[in-house]
Amino acid sequence: MEQIAIQGIAGCYHETAARSYFNDRQIGILPCLSFDELFARMAADPSLLGIAAIENTIAGSLLPNHELLQQSHARIIGEQKLRISHVLAALPGQTLGEIGEVHSHPIALMQCGDFLKAHPAMKIVERDDTAGSAREIAEGRLAGTAAICGADAAELYGLEILSRGIETNKHNFTRFLLLADESRAAAFADPANTNKASLLFTLSHTRGSLSKVLTLLSFYDINLTKIQSLPIIGREWEYRFYVDVTFDDPVRYRQAVDAARPLTSDFRILGEYAECPNPAI
C-alpha cells in the first residue's frame, strides 16, 4: 500500500485529491503541517509519495512549491485537478439561523464572500485550515459554530452540512502534482498515456533568449500550457523558468527537448506524465 504525504490534516483537499488520483485504491495518508515538512519527509524516506498543490485558477501559482520542487529529488509522476467546492457544516441538529460564528482558512472565507455577506449575523473567525476548523468544532462540541470546509471533512468529523456550494466563483480549481523520489519515478512511467511534461531551465538576461525557446517549441508542435519565471537569488538578471507542455507525438517532443538544451542552462525534466482532464463544474 502506497503511503502519500499530504499538506494538511485528514479530510483536507489534499487528501481528497490524492484519493481521486488513486481512484479510491487503498492508500495510507501521512499528514504534514507544511509543504516544507512534506518535502523533508519525502527526502528522509524515498519510499514515500507526495501530493502538493501547484496552482489555483483564482489564486494563481504557488511559487514556494515551485522552489521546493526544484530543490528536491522529487519527480512529477502525475497530476490531479480538483474543483474546490465549499460547504457550511456544523454539529448535527444545528440550523442555519443558530450559527453565530463561521471558522475557516482566510482564503476559504474570502472565496465564500457573497454567502457570508448574505448572513451578516455570522461572525467570521480565521483558522489555519478548513478541515482543522471542522475537527475543532466536532471535538469541542461547539454549538452555534460552523466551519467552511470540504464535504469530505464534514463527513469525516461527523458534522451536518447546512449549505453546499457556497463558494462565490464556481470556476475554482486547484491542480495538484503527484510526486515520487527520483529513485522510484520510473516505476510509475506509462509511456502509452504520457502526453505532458514539466521542464525547468535557466536563461541569461539577453535579448530574445526566451523567444528562441518558445519559437522552438512551436516549431516542434509542442503546446505550452504554463510558464512561470522566478529570479535566481545571487545571479543578477538571470531567471529560472518552469514550463509545462503537452504533446501528441513523443518523438517530436524528444526532438524539442534535445534542441532546447543548448539554448538554456541547468535544463531539467521535472516529470513526464499523463495530463489530467479538466473536471466538470
PDB file of C-alpha atoms in Angstrom:
ATOM      1  CA  MET A   1       0.000   0.000   0.000  1.00  0.00           C
ATOM      2  CA  GLU A   2       1.431   3.355  -1.033  1.00  0.00           C
ATOM      3  CA  GLN A   3       1.961   5.978   1.664  1.00  0.00           C
ATOM      4  CA  ILE A   4       1.138   9.514   0.492  1.00  0.00           C
ATOM      5  CA  ALA A   5       2.432  12.595   2.283  1.00  0.00           C
ATOM      6  CA  ILE A   6      -0.083  15.459   2.188  1.00  0.00           C
ATOM      7  CA  GLN A   7      -0.108  19.034   3.447  1.00  0.00           C
ATOM      8  CA  GLY A   8      -2.929  19.327   5.952  1.00  0.00           C
ATOM      9  CA  ILE A   9      -4.914  17.008   8.182  1.00  0.00           C
ATOM     10  CA  ALA A  10      -7.265  14.148   7.392  1.00  0.00           C
ATOM     11  CA  GLY A  11     -10.236  15.347   5.360  1.00  0.00           C
ATOM     12  CA  CYS A  12      -8.403  18.232   3.681  1.00  0.00           C
ATOM     13  CA  TYR A  13      -8.494  18.922  -0.041  1.00  0.00           C
ATOM     14  CA  HIS A  14      -5.030  17.405  -0.492  1.00  0.00           C
ATOM     15  CA  GLU A  15      -6.354  14.077   0.786  1.00  0.00           C
ATOM     16  CA  THR A  16      -9.390  14.347  -1.492  1.00  0.00           C
ATOM     17  CA  ALA A  17      -7.087  14.965  -4.468  1.00  0.00           C
ATOM     18  CA  ALA A  18      -4.846  12.030  -3.526  1.00  0.00           C
ATOM     19  CA  ARG A  19      -7.753   9.619  -3.230  1.00  0.00           C
ATOM     20  CA  SER A  20      -9.222  10.884  -6.508  1.00  0.00           C
ATOM     21  CA  TYR A  21      -5.909  10.320  -8.276  1.00  0.00           C
ATOM     22  CA  PHE A  22      -5.617   6.762  -6.985  1.00  0.00           C
ATOM     23  CA  ASN A  23      -9.280   6.162  -7.802  1.00  0.00           C
ATOM     24  CA  ASP A  24     -10.105   5.195  -4.225  1.00  0.00           C
ATOM     25  CA  ARG A  25      -7.499   2.403  -4.181  1.00  0.00           C
ATOM     26  CA  GLN A  26      -6.268   1.741  -0.678  1.00  0.00           C
ATOM     27  CA  ILE A  27      -3.565   4.244   0.266  1.00  0.00           C
ATOM     28  CA  GLY A  28      -2.082   5.479   3.505  1.00  0.00           C
ATOM     29  CA  ILE A  29      -2.149   9.177   4.309  1.00  0.00           C
ATOM     30  CA  LEU A  30       0.693  10.935   6.133  1.00  0.00           C
ATOM     31  CA  PRO A  31      -0.422  14.435   7.229  1.00  0.00           C
ATOM     32  CA  CYS A  32       2.212  17.202   7.259  1.00  0.00           C
ATOM     33  CA  LEU A  33       1.818  20.638   8.802  1.00  0.00           C
ATOM     34  CA  SER A  34       3.527  22.424   5.912  1.00  0.00           C
ATOM     35  CA  PHE A  35       4.863  21.867   2.402  1.00  0.00           C
ATOM     36  CA  ASP A  36       8.382  22.188   3.810  1.00  0.00           C
ATOM     37  CA  GLU A  37       7.661  19.255   6.101  1.00  0.00           C
ATOM     38  CA  LEU A  38       6.172  17.282   3.205  1.00  0.00           C
ATOM     39  CA  PHE A  39       9.306  17.599   1.079  1.00  0.00           C
ATOM     40  CA  ALA A  40      11.509  16.913   4.123  1.00  0.00           C
ATOM     41  CA  ARG A  41       9.565  13.713   4.861  1.00  0.00           C
ATOM     42  CA  MET A  42       9.990  12.575   1.273  1.00  0.00           C
ATOM     43  CA  ALA A  43      13.717  13.331   1.381  1.00  0.00           C
ATOM     44  CA  ALA A  44      14.087  11.299   4.574  1.00  0.00           C
ATOM     45  CA  ASP A  45      12.035   8.375   3.249  1.00  0.00           C
ATOM     46  CA  PRO A  46      12.353   7.838  -0.545  1.00  0.00           C
ATOM     47  CA  SER A  47       9.587   5.227  -0.433  1.00  0.00           C
ATOM     48  CA  LEU A  48       7.013   7.938   0.281  1.00  0.00           C
ATOM     49  CA  LEU A  49       4.921   9.520  -2.421  1.00  0.00           C
ATOM     50  CA  GLY A  50       3.659  13.067  -2.060  1.00  0.00           C
ATOM     51  CA  ILE A  51       0.973  15.367  -3.372  1.00  0.00           C
ATOM     52  CA  ALA A  52       1.339  19.137  -3.480  1.00  0.00           C
ATOM     53  CA  ALA A  53      -0.845  21.910  -4.855  1.00  0.00           C
ATOM     54  CA  ILE A  54       0.965  23.873  -7.553  1.00  0.00           C
ATOM     55  CA  GLU A  55      -1.603  26.340  -8.892  1.00  0.00           C
ATOM     56  CA  ASN A  56      -5.170  27.566  -8.451  1.00  0.00           C
ATOM     57  CA  THR A  57      -7.382  29.165 -11.077  1.00  0.00           C
ATOM     58  CA  ILE A  58      -8.169  32.088  -8.751  1.00  0.00           C
ATOM     59  CA  ALA A  59      -5.077  32.482  -6.549  1.00  0.00           C
ATOM     60  CA  GLY A  60      -2.531  31.618  -9.269  1.00  0.00           C
ATOM     61  CA  SER A  61       0.753  29.729  -8.872  1.00  0.00           C
ATOM     62  CA  LEU A  62       2.071  28.575  -5.506  1.00  0.00           C
ATOM     63  CA  LEU A  63       5.560  29.947  -6.032  1.00  0.00           C
ATOM     64  CA  PRO A  64       7.115  28.454  -2.860  1.00  0.00           C
ATOM     65  CA  ASN A  65       6.152  24.979  -4.061  1.00  0.00           C
ATOM     66  CA  HIS A  66       7.937  25.545  -7.369  1.00  0.00           C
ATOM     67  CA  GLU A  67      11.084  26.301  -5.387  1.00  0.00           C
ATOM     68  CA  LEU A  68      10.666  23.319  -3.069  1.00  0.00           C
ATOM     69  CA  LEU A  69      10.258  21.073  -6.096  1.00  0.00           C
ATOM     70  CA  GLN A  70      13.385  22.301  -7.861  1.00  0.00           C
ATOM     71  CA  GLN A  71      15.439  21.969  -4.664  1.00  0.00           C
ATOM     72  CA  SER A  72      14.289  18.394  -4.053  1.00  0.00           C
ATOM     73  CA  HIS A  73      14.954  14.972  -5.540  1.00  0.00           C
ATOM     74  CA  ALA A  74      11.240  14.539  -6.234  1.00  0.00           C
ATOM     75  CA  ARG A  75       9.892  13.917  -9.715  1.00  0.00           C
ATOM     76  CA  ILE A  76       6.385  14.539 -11.009  1.00  0.00           C
ATOM     77  CA  ILE A  77       4.604  11.274 -11.811  1.00  0.00           C
ATOM     78  CA  GLY A  78       1.104  12.648 -12.360  1.00  0.00           C
ATOM     79  CA  GLU A  79      -1.339  15.433 -11.744  1.00  0.00           C
ATOM     80  CA  GLN A  80      -4.838  15.796 -10.352  1.00  0.00           C
ATOM     81  CA  LYS A  81      -7.250  18.683 -10.900  1.00  0.00           C
ATOM     82  CA  LEU A  82      -9.864  19.236  -8.234  1.00  0.00           C
ATOM     83  CA  ARG A  83     -12.806  21.573  -8.168  1.00  0.00           C
ATOM     84  CA  ILE A  84     -12.785  23.364  -4.827  1.00  0.00           C
ATOM     85  CA  SER A  85     -16.373  23.443  -3.562  1.00  0.00           C
ATOM     86  CA  HIS A  86     -17.034  24.587  -0.013  1.00  0.00           C
ATOM     87  CA  VAL A  87     -19.821  23.626   2.384  1.00  0.00           C
ATOM     88  CA  LEU A  88     -21.062  25.135   5.640  1.00  0.00           C
ATOM     89  CA  ALA A  89     -21.077  22.426   8.297  1.00  0.00           C
ATOM     90  CA  ALA A  90     -21.997  22.339  11.993  1.00  0.00           C
ATOM     91  CA  LEU A  91     -22.880  19.905  14.778  1.00  0.00           C
ATOM     92  CA  PRO A  92     -25.860  17.663  13.951  1.00  0.00           C
ATOM     93  CA  GLY A  93     -29.175  19.289  14.774  1.00  0.00           C
ATOM     94  CA  GLN A  94     -27.984  22.859  14.302  1.00  0.00           C
ATOM     95  CA  THR A  95     -29.908  25.158  11.970  1.00  0.00           C
ATOM     96  CA  LEU A  96     -28.595  27.957   9.780  1.00  0.00           C
ATOM     97  CA  GLY A  97     -30.288  30.541  11.994  1.00  0.00           C
ATOM     98  CA  GLU A  98     -28.448  29.264  15.078  1.00  0.00           C
ATOM     99  CA  ILE A  99     -24.967  29.838  13.627  1.00  0.00           C
ATOM    100  CA  GLY A 100     -23.206  32.804  15.239  1.00  0.00           C
ATOM    101  CA  GLU A 101     -19.630  32.095  14.147  1.00  0.00           C
ATOM    102  CA  VAL A 102     -18.034  30.721  10.985  1.00  0.00           C
ATOM    103  CA  HIS A 103     -14.492  29.310  11.181  1.00  0.00           C
ATOM    104  CA  SER A 104     -12.174  28.590   8.259  1.00  0.00           C
ATOM    105  CA  HIS A 105      -8.935  29.370   6.479  1.00  0.00           C
ATOM    106  CA  PRO A 106      -8.756  33.026   5.311  1.00  0.00           C
ATOM    107  CA  ILE A 107      -8.703  32.056   1.630  1.00  0.00           C
ATOM    108  CA  ALA A 108     -11.784  29.849   2.013  1.00  0.00           C
ATOM    109  CA  LEU A 109     -13.569  32.673   3.842  1.00  0.00           C
ATOM    110  CA  MET A 110     -12.661  35.038   1.017  1.00  0.00           C
ATOM    111  CA  GLN A 111     -13.885  32.551  -1.594  1.00  0.00           C
ATOM    112  CA  CYS A 112     -17.280  32.434   0.148  1.00  0.00           C
ATOM    113  CA  GLY A 113     -17.624  36.207   0.478  1.00  0.00           C
ATOM    114  CA  ASP A 114     -21.057  36.525  -1.132  1.00  0.00           C
ATOM    115  CA  PHE A 115     -22.529  33.824   1.108  1.00  0.00           C
ATOM    116  CA  LEU A 116     -21.118  35.460   4.224  1.00  0.00           C
ATOM    117  CA  LYS A 117     -22.389  38.905   3.173  1.00  0.00           C
ATOM    118  CA  ALA A 118     -25.854  37.381   2.876  1.00  0.00           C
ATOM    119  CA  HIS A 119     -25.564  36.229   6.514  1.00  0.00           C
ATOM    120  CA  PRO A 120     -24.149  39.288   8.322  1.00  0.00           C
ATOM    121  CA  ALA A 121     -25.052  37.933  11.767  1.00  0.00           C
ATOM    122  CA  MET A 122     -22.344  35.275  11.416  1.00  0.00           C
ATOM    123  CA  LYS A 123     -19.036  36.363  12.925  1.00  0.00           C
ATOM    124  CA  ILE A 124     -16.049  35.407  10.763  1.00  0.00           C
ATOM    125  CA  VAL A 125     -13.175  33.697  12.598  1.00  0.00           C
ATOM    126  CA  GLU A 126      -9.951  32.867  10.748  1.00  0.00           C
ATOM    127  CA  ARG A 127      -8.316  29.499  11.355  1.00  0.00           C
ATOM    128  CA  ASP A 128      -5.243  27.745   9.929  1.00  0.00           C
ATOM    129  CA  ASP A 129      -7.102  25.075   7.994  1.00  0.00           C
ATOM    130  CA  THR A 130     -10.509  24.242   6.537  1.00  0.00           C
ATOM    131  CA  ALA A 131     -10.535  20.611   7.705  1.00  0.00           C
ATOM    132  CA  GLY A 132      -8.979  21.692  11.004  1.00  0.00           C
ATOM    133  CA  SER A 133     -11.914  24.027  11.595  1.00  0.00           C
ATOM    134  CA  ALA A 134     -14.310  21.117  11.153  1.00  0.00           C
ATOM    135  CA  ARG A 135     -12.300  18.963  13.545  1.00  0.00           C
ATOM    136  CA  GLU A 136     -12.206  21.701  16.209  1.00  0.00           C
ATOM    137  CA  ILE A 137     -15.975  22.110  16.101  1.00  0.00           C
ATOM    138  CA  ALA A 138     -16.542  18.356  16.333  1.00  0.00           C
ATOM    139  CA  GLU A 139     -14.014  17.729  19.117  1.00  0.00           C
ATOM    140  CA  GLY A 140     -15.044  20.803  21.124  1.00  0.00           C
ATOM    141  CA  ARG A 141     -18.773  20.263  20.558  1.00  0.00           C
ATOM    142  CA  LEU A 142     -19.011  23.939  19.629  1.00  0.00           C
ATOM    143  CA  ALA A 143     -22.700  24.745  19.301  1.00  0.00           C
ATOM    144  CA  GLY A 144     -23.622  27.794  17.261  1.00  0.00           C
ATOM    145  CA  THR A 145     -20.384  27.489  15.290  1.00  0.00           C
ATOM    146  CA  ALA A 146     -19.949  26.323  11.714  1.00  0.00           C
ATOM    147  CA  ALA A 147     -16.967  25.531   9.524  1.00  0.00           C
ATOM    148  CA  ILE A 148     -16.428  26.325   5.877  1.00  0.00           C
ATOM    149  CA  CYS A 149     -14.701  23.189   4.615  1.00  0.00           C
ATOM    150  CA  GLY A 150     -14.952  20.405   2.077  1.00  0.00           C
ATOM    151  CA  ALA A 151     -17.742  17.855   2.146  1.00  0.00           C
ATOM    152  CA  ASP A 152     -15.211  15.099   2.904  1.00  0.00           C
ATOM    153  CA  ALA A 153     -14.060  16.900   6.062  1.00  0.00           C
ATOM    154  CA  ALA A 154     -17.640  17.451   7.222  1.00  0.00           C
ATOM    155  CA  GLU A 155     -18.407  13.748   6.797  1.00  0.00           C
ATOM    156  CA  LEU A 156     -15.163  12.608   8.416  1.00  0.00           C
ATOM    157  CA  TYR A 157     -15.713  14.658  11.560  1.00  0.00           C
ATOM    158  CA  GLY A 158     -19.419  13.924  11.849  1.00  0.00           C
ATOM    159  CA  LEU A 159     -20.745  17.374  11.038  1.00  0.00           C
ATOM    160  CA  GLU A 160     -24.037  18.118   9.329  1.00  0.00           C
ATOM    161  CA  ILE A 161     -23.901  20.088   6.089  1.00  0.00           C
ATOM    162  CA  LEU A 162     -26.185  23.125   6.298  1.00  0.00           C
ATOM    163  CA  SER A 163     -25.416  24.524   2.854  1.00  0.00           C
ATOM    164  CA  ARG A 164     -23.457  23.255  -0.161  1.00  0.00           C
ATOM    165  CA  GLY A 165     -21.614  25.030  -2.950  1.00  0.00           C
ATOM    166  CA  ILE A 166     -21.295  28.301  -1.038  1.00  0.00           C
ATOM    167  CA  GLU A 167     -18.202  29.474  -2.919  1.00  0.00           C
ATOM    168  CA  THR A 168     -18.771  32.665  -4.924  1.00  0.00           C
ATOM    169  CA  ASN A 169     -16.879  31.546  -8.030  1.00  0.00           C
ATOM    170  CA  LYS A 170     -17.838  28.094  -9.289  1.00  0.00           C
ATOM    171  CA  HIS A 171     -14.740  28.003 -11.542  1.00  0.00           C
ATOM    172  CA  ASN A 172     -12.371  27.439  -8.627  1.00  0.00           C
ATOM    173  CA  PHE A 173      -9.949  24.613  -9.432  1.00  0.00           C
ATOM    174  CA  THR A 174      -6.635  23.559  -7.936  1.00  0.00           C
ATOM    175  CA  ARG A 175      -4.008  21.489  -9.754  1.00  0.00           C
ATOM    176  CA  PHE A 176      -2.010  19.071  -7.629  1.00  0.00           C
ATOM    177  CA  LEU A 177       1.233  17.311  -8.518  1.00  0.00           C
ATOM    178  CA  LEU A 178       1.846  13.676  -7.599  1.00  0.00           C
ATOM    179  CA  LEU A 179       5.462  13.239  -6.577  1.00  0.00           C
ATOM    180  CA  ALA A 180       7.897  10.363  -6.137  1.00  0.00           C
ATOM    181  CA  ASP A 181      11.574  10.250  -5.295  1.00  0.00           C
ATOM    182  CA  GLU A 182      13.731  10.136  -8.424  1.00  0.00           C
ATOM    183  CA  SER A 183      14.751   6.589  -7.479  1.00  0.00           C
ATOM    184  CA  ARG A 184      11.117   5.432  -7.802  1.00  0.00           C
ATOM    185  CA  ALA A 185       9.763   7.657 -10.564  1.00  0.00           C
ATOM    186  CA  ALA A 186      10.476   5.190 -13.389  1.00  0.00           C
ATOM    187  CA  ALA A 187       8.206   2.620 -11.744  1.00  0.00           C
ATOM    188  CA  PHE A 188       5.212   4.888 -12.362  1.00  0.00           C
ATOM    189  CA  ALA A 189       6.032   5.651 -16.003  1.00  0.00           C
ATOM    190  CA  ASP A 190       3.240   4.970 -18.500  1.00  0.00           C
ATOM    191  CA  PRO A 191       4.636   5.830 -21.958  1.00  0.00           C
ATOM    192  CA  ALA A 192       1.424   4.946 -23.783  1.00  0.00           C
ATOM    193  CA  ASN A 193      -0.504   7.661 -21.921  1.00  0.00           C
ATOM    194  CA  THR A 194       2.257  10.221 -21.367  1.00  0.00           C
ATOM    195  CA  ASN A 195       1.405  13.491 -23.094  1.00  0.00           C
ATOM    196  CA  LYS A 196       2.594  16.179 -20.681  1.00  0.00           C
ATOM    197  CA  ALA A 197       5.931  17.279 -19.255  1.00  0.00           C
ATOM    198  CA  SER A 198       7.179  19.806 -16.730  1.00  0.00           C
ATOM    199  CA  LEU A 199      10.507  21.382 -17.637  1.00  0.00           C
ATOM    200  CA  LEU A 200      12.915  23.603 -15.725  1.00  0.00           C
ATOM    201  CA  PHE A 201      15.682  25.725 -17.198  1.00  0.00           C
ATOM    202  CA  THR A 202      17.654  28.926 -16.743  1.00  0.00           C
ATOM    203  CA  LEU A 203      18.098  31.750 -19.244  1.00  0.00           C
ATOM    204  CA  SER A 204      20.540  34.626 -19.145  1.00  0.00           C
ATOM    205  CA  HIS A 205      19.311  38.204 -19.445  1.00  0.00           C
ATOM    206  CA  THR A 206      19.997  38.518 -23.165  1.00  0.00           C
ATOM    207  CA  ARG A 207      17.686  39.786 -25.863  1.00  0.00           C
ATOM    208  CA  GLY A 208      15.489  37.108 -27.402  1.00  0.00           C
ATOM    209  CA  SER A 209      16.639  34.206 -25.202  1.00  0.00           C
ATOM    210  CA  LEU A 210      13.131  33.226 -24.112  1.00  0.00           C
ATOM    211  CA  SER A 211      11.642  33.911 -27.524  1.00  0.00           C
ATOM    212  CA  LYS A 212      14.068  31.440 -29.121  1.00  0.00           C
ATOM    213  CA  VAL A 213      12.977  28.649 -26.776  1.00  0.00           C
ATOM    214  CA  LEU A 214       9.278  29.339 -27.282  1.00  0.00           C
ATOM    215  CA  THR A 215       9.686  29.501 -31.060  1.00  0.00           C
ATOM    216  CA  LEU A 216      11.493  26.175 -30.987  1.00  0.00           C
ATOM    217  CA  LEU A 217       8.674  24.542 -29.011  1.00  0.00           C
ATOM    218  CA  SER A 218       6.148  25.874 -31.505  1.00  0.00           C
ATOM    219  CA  PHE A 219       8.210  24.534 -34.412  1.00  0.00           C
ATOM    220  CA  TYR A 220       8.000  21.015 -32.965  1.00  0.00           C
ATOM    221  CA  ASP A 221       4.224  21.345 -32.359  1.00  0.00           C
ATOM    222  CA  ILE A 222       4.659  21.389 -28.596  1.00  0.00           C
ATOM    223  CA  ASN A 223       1.817  23.152 -26.766  1.00  0.00           C
ATOM    224  CA  LEU A 224       2.863  25.476 -23.957  1.00  0.00           C
ATOM    225  CA  THR A 225       0.267  25.271 -21.159  1.00  0.00           C
ATOM    226  CA  LYS A 226       2.097  27.200 -18.438  1.00  0.00           C
ATOM    227  CA  ILE A 227       5.206  29.313 -17.966  1.00  0.00           C
ATOM    228  CA  GLN A 228       6.391  30.648 -14.619  1.00  0.00           C
ATOM    229  CA  SER A 229       9.556  32.660 -14.030  1.00  0.00           C
ATOM    230  CA  LEU A 230      11.420  33.349 -10.808  1.00  0.00           C
ATOM    231  CA  PRO A 231      14.604  35.367 -10.324  1.00  0.00           C
ATOM    232  CA  ILE A 232      17.674  33.427  -9.215  1.00  0.00           C
ATOM    233  CA  ILE A 233      18.950  34.891  -5.968  1.00  0.00           C
ATOM    234  CA  GLY A 234      22.607  35.874  -6.234  1.00  0.00           C
ATOM    235  CA  ARG A 235      22.634  35.783 -10.045  1.00  0.00           C
ATOM    236  CA  GLU A 236      21.506  39.212 -11.173  1.00  0.00           C
ATOM    237  CA  TRP A 237      19.176  39.354 -14.188  1.00  0.00           C
ATOM    238  CA  GLU A 238      19.037  35.595 -14.575  1.00  0.00           C
ATOM    239  CA  TYR A 239      15.763  33.745 -14.296  1.00  0.00           C
ATOM    240  CA  ARG A 240      14.617  30.200 -13.740  1.00  0.00           C
ATOM    241  CA  PHE A 241      11.661  29.116 -15.869  1.00  0.00           C
ATOM    242  CA  TYR A 242       9.132  26.430 -15.028  1.00  0.00           C
ATOM    243  CA  VAL A 243       7.337  25.308 -18.184  1.00  0.00           C
ATOM    244  CA  ASP A 244       4.503  22.834 -18.679  1.00  0.00           C
ATOM    245  CA  VAL A 245       3.973  21.452 -22.183  1.00  0.00           C
ATOM    246  CA  THR A 246       1.657  18.955 -23.798  1.00  0.00           C
ATOM    247  CA  PHE A 247       2.304  16.952 -26.948  1.00  0.00           C
ATOM    248  CA  ASP A 248       0.733  14.381 -29.242  1.00  0.00           C
ATOM    249  CA  ASP A 249       3.931  12.950 -30.719  1.00  0.00           C
ATOM    250  CA  PRO A 250       6.545  11.749 -28.205  1.00  0.00           C
ATOM    251  CA  VAL A 251       9.223  11.680 -30.911  1.00  0.00           C
ATOM    252  CA  ARG A 252       8.680  15.354 -31.726  1.00  0.00           C
ATOM    253  CA  TYR A 253       8.700  16.114 -28.009  1.00  0.00           C
ATOM    254  CA  ARG A 254      12.092  14.416 -27.589  1.00  0.00           C
ATOM    255  CA  GLN A 255      13.441  16.325 -30.571  1.00  0.00           C
ATOM    256  CA  ALA A 256      12.220  19.583 -28.998  1.00  0.00           C
ATOM    257  CA  VAL A 257      13.920  18.776 -25.688  1.00  0.00           C
ATOM    258  CA  ASP A 258      17.210  17.953 -27.422  1.00  0.00           C
ATOM    259  CA  ALA A 259      17.041  21.194 -29.425  1.00  0.00           C
ATOM    260  CA  ALA A 260      16.198  23.316 -26.362  1.00  0.00           C
ATOM    261  CA  ARG A 261      19.040  22.119 -24.161  1.00  0.00           C
ATOM    262  CA  PRO A 262      21.830  24.110 -25.943  1.00  0.00           C
ATOM    263  CA  LEU A 263      19.764  27.306 -25.695  1.00  0.00           C
ATOM    264  CA  THR A 264      19.401  27.056 -21.903  1.00  0.00           C
ATOM    265  CA  SER A 265      21.325  26.327 -18.732  1.00  0.00           C
ATOM    266  CA  ASP A 266      20.533  23.847 -15.947  1.00  0.00           C
ATOM    267  CA  PHE A 267      17.913  22.133 -18.110  1.00  0.00           C
ATOM    268  CA  ARG A 268      15.911  19.506 -16.185  1.00  0.00           C
ATOM    269  CA  ILE A 269      12.857  17.399 -16.856  1.00  0.00           C
ATOM    270  CA  LEU A 270      10.849  17.518 -13.638  1.00  0.00           C
ATOM    271  CA  GLY A 271       8.397  14.913 -14.838  1.00  0.00           C
ATOM    272  CA  GLU A 272       6.659  13.282 -17.804  1.00  0.00           C
ATOM    273  CA  TYR A 273       3.124  12.097 -17.160  1.00  0.00           C
ATOM    274  CA  ALA A 274      -0.486  11.954 -18.340  1.00  0.00           C
ATOM    275  CA  GLU A 275      -2.429  15.196 -18.449  1.00  0.00           C
ATOM    276  CA  CYS A 276      -5.459  15.225 -16.143  1.00  0.00           C
ATOM    277  CA  PRO A 277      -8.717  16.216 -17.873  1.00  0.00           C
ATOM    278  CA  ASN A 278     -10.451  19.329 -16.597  1.00  0.00           C
ATOM    279  CA  PRO A 279     -13.126  18.352 -14.069  1.00  0.00           C
ATOM    280  CA  ALA A 280     -16.756  19.242 -14.673  1.00  0.00           C
ATOM    281  CA  ILE A 281     -18.342  22.165 -12.866  1.00  0.00           C
TER     282      ILE A 281
END
